[in-house]
Coordinates of C-alpha atoms in Angstrom, one line a residue:
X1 CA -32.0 -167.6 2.3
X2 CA -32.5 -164.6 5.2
X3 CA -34.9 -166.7 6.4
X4 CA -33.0 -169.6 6.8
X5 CA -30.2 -168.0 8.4
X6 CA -32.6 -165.7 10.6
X7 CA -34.3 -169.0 11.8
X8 CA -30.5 -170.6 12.2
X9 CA -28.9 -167.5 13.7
X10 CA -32.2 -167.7 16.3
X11 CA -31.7 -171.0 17.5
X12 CA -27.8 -170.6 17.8
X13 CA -28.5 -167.9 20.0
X14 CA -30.6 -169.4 22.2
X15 CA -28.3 -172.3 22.6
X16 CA -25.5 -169.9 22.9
X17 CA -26.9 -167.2 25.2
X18 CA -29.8 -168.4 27.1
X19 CA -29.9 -165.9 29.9
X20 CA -30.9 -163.3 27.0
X21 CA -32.5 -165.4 24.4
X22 CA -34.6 -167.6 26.7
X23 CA -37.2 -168.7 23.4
X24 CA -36.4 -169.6 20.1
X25 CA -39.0 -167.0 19.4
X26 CA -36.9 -164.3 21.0
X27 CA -33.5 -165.5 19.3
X28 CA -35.6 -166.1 15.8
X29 CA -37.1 -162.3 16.9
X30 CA -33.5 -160.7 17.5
X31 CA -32.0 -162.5 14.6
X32 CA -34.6 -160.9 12.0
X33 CA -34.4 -157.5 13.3
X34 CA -30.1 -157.8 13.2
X35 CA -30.0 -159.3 10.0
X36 CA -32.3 -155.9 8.8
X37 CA -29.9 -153.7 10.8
X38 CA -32.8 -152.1 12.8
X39 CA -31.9 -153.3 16.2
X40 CA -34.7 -152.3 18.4
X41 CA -32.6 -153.1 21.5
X42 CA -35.4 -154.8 23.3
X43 CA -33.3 -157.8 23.1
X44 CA -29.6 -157.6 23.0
X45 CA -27.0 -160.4 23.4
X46 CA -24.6 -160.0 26.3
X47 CA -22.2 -162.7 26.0
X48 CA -19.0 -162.6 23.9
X49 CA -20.5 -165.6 21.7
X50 CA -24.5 -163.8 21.1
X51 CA -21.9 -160.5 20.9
X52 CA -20.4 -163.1 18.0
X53 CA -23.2 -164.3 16.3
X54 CA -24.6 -161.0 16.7
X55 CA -21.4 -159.6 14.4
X56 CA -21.4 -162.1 12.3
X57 CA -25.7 -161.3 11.3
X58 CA -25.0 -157.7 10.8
X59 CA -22.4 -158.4 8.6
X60 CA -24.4 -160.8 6.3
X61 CA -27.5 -158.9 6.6
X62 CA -25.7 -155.7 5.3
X63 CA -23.8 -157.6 2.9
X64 CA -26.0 -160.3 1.7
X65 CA -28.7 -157.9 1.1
X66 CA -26.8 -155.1 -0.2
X67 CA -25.6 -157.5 -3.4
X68 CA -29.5 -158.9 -3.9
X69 CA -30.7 -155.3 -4.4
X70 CA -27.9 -154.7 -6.4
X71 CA -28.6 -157.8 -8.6
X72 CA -32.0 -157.2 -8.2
X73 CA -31.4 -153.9 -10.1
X74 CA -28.9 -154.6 -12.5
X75 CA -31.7 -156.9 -13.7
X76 CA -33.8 -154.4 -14.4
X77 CA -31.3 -152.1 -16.1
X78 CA -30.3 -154.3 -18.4
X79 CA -33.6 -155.3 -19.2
X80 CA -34.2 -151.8 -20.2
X81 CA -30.9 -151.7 -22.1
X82 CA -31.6 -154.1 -23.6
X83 CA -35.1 -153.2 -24.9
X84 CA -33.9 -149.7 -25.5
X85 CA -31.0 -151.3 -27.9
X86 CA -33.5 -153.2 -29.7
X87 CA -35.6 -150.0 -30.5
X88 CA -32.6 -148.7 -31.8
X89 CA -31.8 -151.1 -33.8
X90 CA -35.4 -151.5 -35.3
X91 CA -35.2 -147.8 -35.9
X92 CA -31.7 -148.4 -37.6
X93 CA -33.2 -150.8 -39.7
X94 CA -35.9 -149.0 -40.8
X95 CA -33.9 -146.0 -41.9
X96 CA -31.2 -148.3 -43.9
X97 CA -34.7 -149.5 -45.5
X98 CA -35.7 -146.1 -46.2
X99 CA -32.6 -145.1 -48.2
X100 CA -31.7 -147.8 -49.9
X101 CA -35.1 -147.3 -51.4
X102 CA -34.1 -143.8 -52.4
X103 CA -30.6 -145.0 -53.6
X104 CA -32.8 -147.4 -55.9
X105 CA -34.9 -144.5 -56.9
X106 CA -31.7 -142.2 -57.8
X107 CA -30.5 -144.9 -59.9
X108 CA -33.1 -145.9 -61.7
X109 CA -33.6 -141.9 -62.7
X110 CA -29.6 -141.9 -63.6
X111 CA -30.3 -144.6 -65.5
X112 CA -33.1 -143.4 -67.3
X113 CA -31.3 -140.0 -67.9
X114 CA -28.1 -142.0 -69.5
X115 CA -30.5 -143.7 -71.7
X116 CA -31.8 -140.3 -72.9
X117 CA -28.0 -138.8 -73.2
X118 CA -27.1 -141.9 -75.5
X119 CA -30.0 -141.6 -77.9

């Protein structure tokens, strides 16, 4: 998708602002380097439209690839939750194991000791 819109913002500014974008290659060039908010400055728009487009980049570039990171990463935390959860429940699991297996043995030896009370 930043590709897409780097190659659509590039051609929109040459159309737009053909003094400074004279190439597709230069729009395509100043649209990546907006949309990553580095801005070299070796190309710059000078109309009020390229100062437009220009606006409108940075704000998608910021936006658009501040929420995949943060997708990106919630991914992987929840992943981990997720695993972590399932560890602890295994581990849950195993100690509910464990004693009802002693519960079994303290009632089989109460059982046994009633059975020696009533004789």
């Amino acid at each position: 998708m930043t590709v897409g819109v780097g190659l659509l913002a590039g051609f929109v500014a040459t159309i737009v602002d053909e003094k400074d974008f004279p190439t597709f290659g230069d729009g395509v060039w100043w649209a990546i380097v907006t949309l990553a908010t580095v801005g070299y400055g070796d190309i710059v728009p000078t109309t009020m439209t390229g100062r437009i487009v220009g606006s409108g980049l940075i704000l998608f570039g910021i936006t658009f690839l501040s929420f995949l990171t943060a997708i990106v990463t919630s991914l992987f935390v929840s992943t981990e939750q997720e695993e972590r959860g399932a560890a602890e429940r295994a581990d849950r699991d195993e100690d509910q194991a464990e004693t009802r297996a002693l519960l079994l043995q303290l009632d089989r030896r109460l059982a046994a000791i009633e059975a020696k009370l009533e004789r």
